[in-house]
């Protein structure tokens, strides 16, 4: 056994038969690229492993596809999500459903993977009496944080507050299309208890998608949000034409700021989440070399356009995650009078919104 | 102050004037790309900072340059090292000298940056009575480890044994040409004492080359060697056509194996060297995205040629550092009966030399 595997990583889910556990039923709320990729893995596992209801339901916002009928019908007949995960066959036990209440009916394991801005209406619906099954648990694969003044919360925290059920967090070096094509990768799940670890490990773990449960919900959540701010800095470096040394230095400093920020404001989190796990260092690397935050930040430097313009041109007006998080994080640090403790985050904000010279990124780091 | 800066990082070299220290004299032994880049920084600092002899000597193996005269004369008249650091002007107080004894005469700070295979004859010469000044210190920027059967040693250890002087280690995300062009980067120096930290920090630190001293000579040395083994794995991933998820997973697992190996066989080392410092995670990133170990490993997969062939074709017969270290590390682990503890290192060796299927890289990690 490799000496670096921690005890918690060694957790082996108990055989459901031995424990006479109730059958678990999985629902996936959100059918973008990442939601569909996760739903595909969960459905493959539900079909193969003991202890799961065979059918996995996927929430799809219904619309008419010109000439083809309703989107749910198209997905359920072609077993493809053409728009968000083209050319990837989906298992037949994955069923697209448009009614949210119906999606989560009897579900004991609910995967939340809607865009940030849709979370509140989804939670409003799920929190109505009788909608959720008794003993249900949730996991959030939503990137971002919720900031209001000097308060900051993770999505799993919000979900627990609103639904009154335990919520885990999933994050890692996981570009959706590569996961869907079964390329080897890893992910981290931050869990509130060993039972959550067992169940969510069983839902997602497979030979090419290795799941490592750790007891750090906040760390996994914050890493998934803050990595996008560092990826903007990486894109600035690319845009200025600097090489591998500079980019690696920015990643290193960024990773330390991510861990320090999380430790300061979520003291129960662990810095190991950032230094040792896929949700930390590995996700940061992937995002800073391949993601769209990096790409738009490079364009920001090279074209001189604002992020608002770039979002309009490159993302059809969708808000770039890193830019939103950079702004929220900066406002939060300002409210807490702690900007000077996080020079990289602060400069990413000022370069993005206040016209600071990008070359000053390297001062006083 | 950023909360992640450790106390040791905060070390500020005392003003030499206040302490009435003897003037320090720097010698750089080795004039390849990296030796010349380090010598350039040291000479710029020696010219500008208090406490240093103005002249920095650089050991150059003498040869005749057709139509131009002796290499030392060419370097000293053009203030360029055309072969190894083209187009980079060198400070005039950096003086190329062909006689090794003359290079280190009266030097109190000796930078060793010769290729691995030249270290023994250099140390033989330097260990002769009267060659080194009293109170001299060394720093090694040589990559690799020395393995003999079940024994493994770092170069700083060998240097200390042979010369009887303290030896530090320098490593980080430092592509020589980018350092020479003053792109922002960081480096780590592992030091045996606070005095070494002060002196070597003063020699190398500058606004665009940030030096962080840490008390871990072994960790910095081992990271510089083992990162090249992981970079081969990264190259295999590229060669097989996998994407960012897979590469990030291999880097993460590789970084943990690097730290675990060092901790197991050099127990006084710190895993923070790998997770937090430029010599660890940052150097690994740069090497695995940009270096020649990665490049040759990609070609190994794509062409089906042996590493011996690739070294002949791409490196003029020079041994690829990662391949040499993979072999040495594997033989050492075999002698210690510890191969099963390091599955990534072991598989890199077996893929490189025993025809193992590269796809098996992902099994049992």
CSV table of N, CA and C in Angstrom, one decimal, chain B residues 146-208:
chain,number,residue,atom,x,y,z
B,146,UNK,N,22.2,9.8,-6.4
B,146,UNK,CA,23.3,8.8,-6.5
B,146,UNK,C,22.8,7.5,-5.9
B,147,UNK,N,22.7,6.5,-6.7
B,147,UNK,CA,22.2,5.2,-6.1
B,147,UNK,C,23.3,4.2,-6.2
B,148,UNK,N,23.5,3.4,-5.2
B,148,UNK,CA,24.4,2.3,-5.3
B,148,UNK,C,23.8,1.2,-4.4
B,149,UNK,N,23.3,0.1,-5.1
B,149,UNK,CA,22.6,-1.0,-4.4
B,149,UNK,C,21.4,-0.4,-3.6
B,150,UNK,N,21.4,-0.7,-2.3
B,150,UNK,CA,20.3,-0.2,-1.5
B,150,UNK,C,20.6,1.1,-0.8
B,151,UNK,N,21.6,1.8,-1.3
B,151,UNK,CA,21.9,3.1,-0.8
B,151,UNK,C,21.6,4.2,-1.7
B,152,UNK,N,21.1,5.3,-1.2
B,152,UNK,CA,20.7,6.5,-2.1
B,152,UNK,C,21.2,7.7,-1.4
B,153,UNK,N,21.9,8.6,-2.2
B,153,UNK,CA,22.4,9.8,-1.6
B,153,UNK,C,22.1,11.0,-2.5
B,154,UNK,N,21.9,12.2,-1.9
B,154,UNK,CA,21.8,13.4,-2.7
B,154,UNK,C,23.2,13.9,-3.0
B,155,UNK,N,23.2,14.8,-4.0
B,155,UNK,CA,24.5,15.5,-4.4
B,155,UNK,C,25.0,16.4,-3.3
B,156,UNK,N,24.1,17.2,-2.6
B,156,UNK,CA,24.6,18.0,-1.5
B,156,UNK,C,25.3,17.1,-0.4
B,157,UNK,N,24.7,15.9,-0.2
B,157,UNK,CA,25.3,15.0,0.8
B,157,UNK,C,26.7,14.6,0.4
B,158,UNK,N,26.8,14.2,-0.9
B,158,UNK,CA,28.1,13.8,-1.5
B,158,UNK,C,29.1,14.9,-1.4
B,159,UNK,N,28.7,16.1,-1.7
B,159,UNK,CA,29.6,17.3,-1.7
B,159,UNK,C,30.1,17.6,-0.3
B,160,UNK,N,29.2,17.5,0.6
B,160,UNK,CA,29.6,17.7,2.0
B,160,UNK,C,30.6,16.7,2.5
B,161,UNK,N,30.3,15.4,2.1
B,161,UNK,CA,31.3,14.3,2.5
B,161,UNK,C,32.6,14.6,1.9
B,162,UNK,N,32.6,14.9,0.6
B,162,UNK,CA,33.9,15.0,-0.1
B,162,UNK,C,34.7,16.3,0.2
B,163,UNK,N,34.0,17.4,0.4
B,163,UNK,CA,34.7,18.6,0.6
B,163,UNK,C,34.7,19.1,2.0
B,164,UNK,N,33.9,18.5,2.8
B,164,UNK,CA,33.8,18.9,4.3
B,164,UNK,C,33.3,20.3,4.5
B,165,UNK,N,32.4,20.8,3.6
B,165,UNK,CA,31.8,22.1,3.8
B,165,UNK,C,30.3,22.0,3.7
B,166,UNK,N,29.6,22.9,4.3
B,166,UNK,CA,28.1,22.8,4.2
B,166,UNK,C,27.6,23.0,2.8
B,167,UNK,N,26.6,22.2,2.4
B,167,UNK,CA,26.1,22.3,1.0
B,167,UNK,C,24.6,22.4,1.0
B,168,UNK,N,24.1,23.4,0.3
B,168,UNK,CA,22.6,23.7,0.2
B,168,UNK,C,22.2,23.1,-1.2
B,169,UNK,N,20.9,23.2,-1.4
B,169,UNK,CA,20.4,22.7,-2.7
B,169,UNK,C,19.5,23.8,-3.3
B,170,UNK,N,19.5,23.9,-4.6
B,170,UNK,CA,18.6,24.9,-5.2
B,170,UNK,C,17.8,24.2,-6.3
B,171,UNK,N,16.5,24.5,-6.2
B,171,UNK,CA,15.6,23.9,-7.2
B,171,UNK,C,14.3,24.7,-7.3
B,172,UNK,N,13.6,24.6,-8.5
B,172,UNK,CA,12.3,25.3,-8.6
B,172,UNK,C,11.9,25.3,-10.0
B,173,UNK,N,10.8,25.9,-10.3
B,173,UNK,CA,10.2,26.0,-11.7
B,173,UNK,C,11.0,27.0,-12.4
B,174,UNK,N,12.2,26.5,-13.0
B,174,UNK,CA,13.2,27.4,-13.5
B,174,UNK,C,13.7,26.9,-14.9
B,175,UNK,N,13.0,27.2,-15.9
B,175,UNK,CA,13.5,27.0,-17.2
B,175,UNK,C,14.6,28.1,-17.5
B,176,UNK,N,15.8,27.6,-17.8
B,176,UNK,CA,17.0,28.6,-17.8
B,176,UNK,C,16.7,29.8,-18.6
B,177,UNK,N,16.2,29.6,-19.9
B,177,UNK,CA,16.1,30.7,-20.8
B,177,UNK,C,15.1,31.8,-20.2
B,178,UNK,N,14.0,31.3,-19.6
B,178,UNK,CA,13.0,32.2,-19.1
B,178,UNK,C,13.6,33.0,-17.9
B,179,UNK,N,14.4,32.3,-17.1
B,179,UNK,CA,15.1,33.0,-15.9
B,179,UNK,C,16.0,34.1,-16.5
B,180,UNK,N,16.7,33.7,-17.5
B,180,UNK,CA,17.7,34.6,-18.1
B,180,UNK,C,17.0,35.8,-18.7
B,181,UNK,N,15.8,35.7,-19.1
B,181,UNK,CA,15.1,36.8,-19.7
B,181,UNK,C,14.3,37.6,-18.7
B,182,UNK,N,14.6,37.3,-17.4
B,182,UNK,CA,13.9,38.0,-16.3
B,182,UNK,C,12.4,37.9,-16.2
B,183,UNK,N,11.9,36.8,-16.7
B,183,UNK,CA,10.5,36.5,-16.5
B,183,UNK,C,10.3,36.2,-15.0
B,184,UNK,N,9.2,36.6,-14.4
B,184,UNK,CA,9.0,36.4,-13.0
B,184,UNK,C,9.0,34.9,-12.7
B,185,UNK,N,9.8,34.5,-11.7
B,185,UNK,CA,9.8,33.1,-11.3
B,185,UNK,C,10.3,33.0,-9.8
B,186,UNK,N,10.1,31.8,-9.3
B,186,UNK,CA,10.5,31.6,-7.9
B,186,UNK,C,11.5,30.4,-7.9
B,187,UNK,N,12.3,30.3,-6.9
B,187,UNK,CA,13.1,29.1,-6.6
B,187,UNK,C,13.1,28.8,-5.2
B,188,UNK,N,13.5,27.6,-4.8
B,188,UNK,CA,13.6,27.2,-3.4
B,188,UNK,C,15.0,26.8,-3.2
B,189,UNK,N,15.6,27.3,-2.0
B,189,UNK,CA,16.9,26.7,-1.6
B,189,UNK,C,16.7,26.0,-0.3
B,190,UNK,N,17.1,24.7,-0.3
B,190,UNK,CA,17.1,23.9,0.9
B,190,UNK,C,18.5,24.2,1.6
B,191,UNK,N,18.5,24.6,2.8
B,191,UNK,CA,19.7,25.0,3.5
B,191,UNK,C,19.9,24.2,4.8
B,192,UNK,N,21.2,24.0,5.2
B,192,UNK,CA,21.4,23.3,6.4
B,192,UNK,C,21.4,24.2,7.7
B,193,UNK,N,21.4,25.5,7.4
B,193,UNK,CA,21.5,26.4,8.6
B,193,UNK,C,20.9,27.8,8.2
B,194,UNK,N,20.6,28.6,9.2
B,194,UNK,CA,20.1,30.0,8.9
B,194,UNK,C,21.2,30.8,8.2
B,195,UNK,N,22.5,30.6,8.6
B,195,UNK,CA,23.5,31.4,7.9
B,195,UNK,C,23.6,31.1,6.4
B,196,UNK,N,23.4,29.8,6.1
B,196,UNK,CA,23.3,29.4,4.6
B,196,UNK,C,22.1,30.1,4.0
B,197,UNK,N,21.0,30.1,4.7
B,197,UNK,CA,19.8,30.8,4.1
B,197,UNK,C,20.1,32.2,3.8
B,198,UNK,N,20.7,32.9,4.7
B,198,UNK,CA,21.0,34.3,4.6
B,198,UNK,C,21.9,34.6,3.4
B,199,UNK,N,23.0,33.8,3.3
B,199,UNK,CA,24.0,34.1,2.3
B,199,UNK,C,23.4,33.7,0.9
B,200,UNK,N,22.8,32.6,0.7
B,200,UNK,CA,22.4,32.1,-0.6
B,200,UNK,C,21.2,33.0,-1.1
B,201,UNK,N,20.4,33.4,-0.1
B,201,UNK,CA,19.3,34.3,-0.4
B,201,UNK,C,19.8,35.6,-1.0
B,202,UNK,N,20.9,36.1,-0.4
B,202,UNK,CA,21.5,37.3,-0.9
B,202,UNK,C,22.1,37.1,-2.3
B,203,UNK,N,22.7,36.0,-2.5
B,203,UNK,CA,23.3,35.7,-3.8
B,203,UNK,C,22.3,35.7,-4.9
B,204,UNK,N,21.1,35.1,-4.7
B,204,UNK,CA,20.2,34.8,-5.8
B,204,UNK,C,18.9,35.7,-5.9
B,205,UNK,N,18.5,36.1,-4.7
B,205,UNK,CA,17.2,36.8,-4.7
B,205,UNK,C,17.1,38.1,-5.5
B,206,UNK,N,16.1,38.3,-6.3
B,206,UNK,CA,15.9,39.5,-7.0
B,206,UNK,C,14.5,39.7,-7.2
B,207,UNK,N,14.0,40.9,-7.7
B,207,UNK,CA,12.5,41.1,-7.8
B,207,UNK,C,11.9,40.1,-8.7
B,208,UNK,N,12.6,39.6,-9.8
B,208,UNK,CA,11.9,38.7,-10.7
B,208,UNK,C,12.4,37.2,-10.5
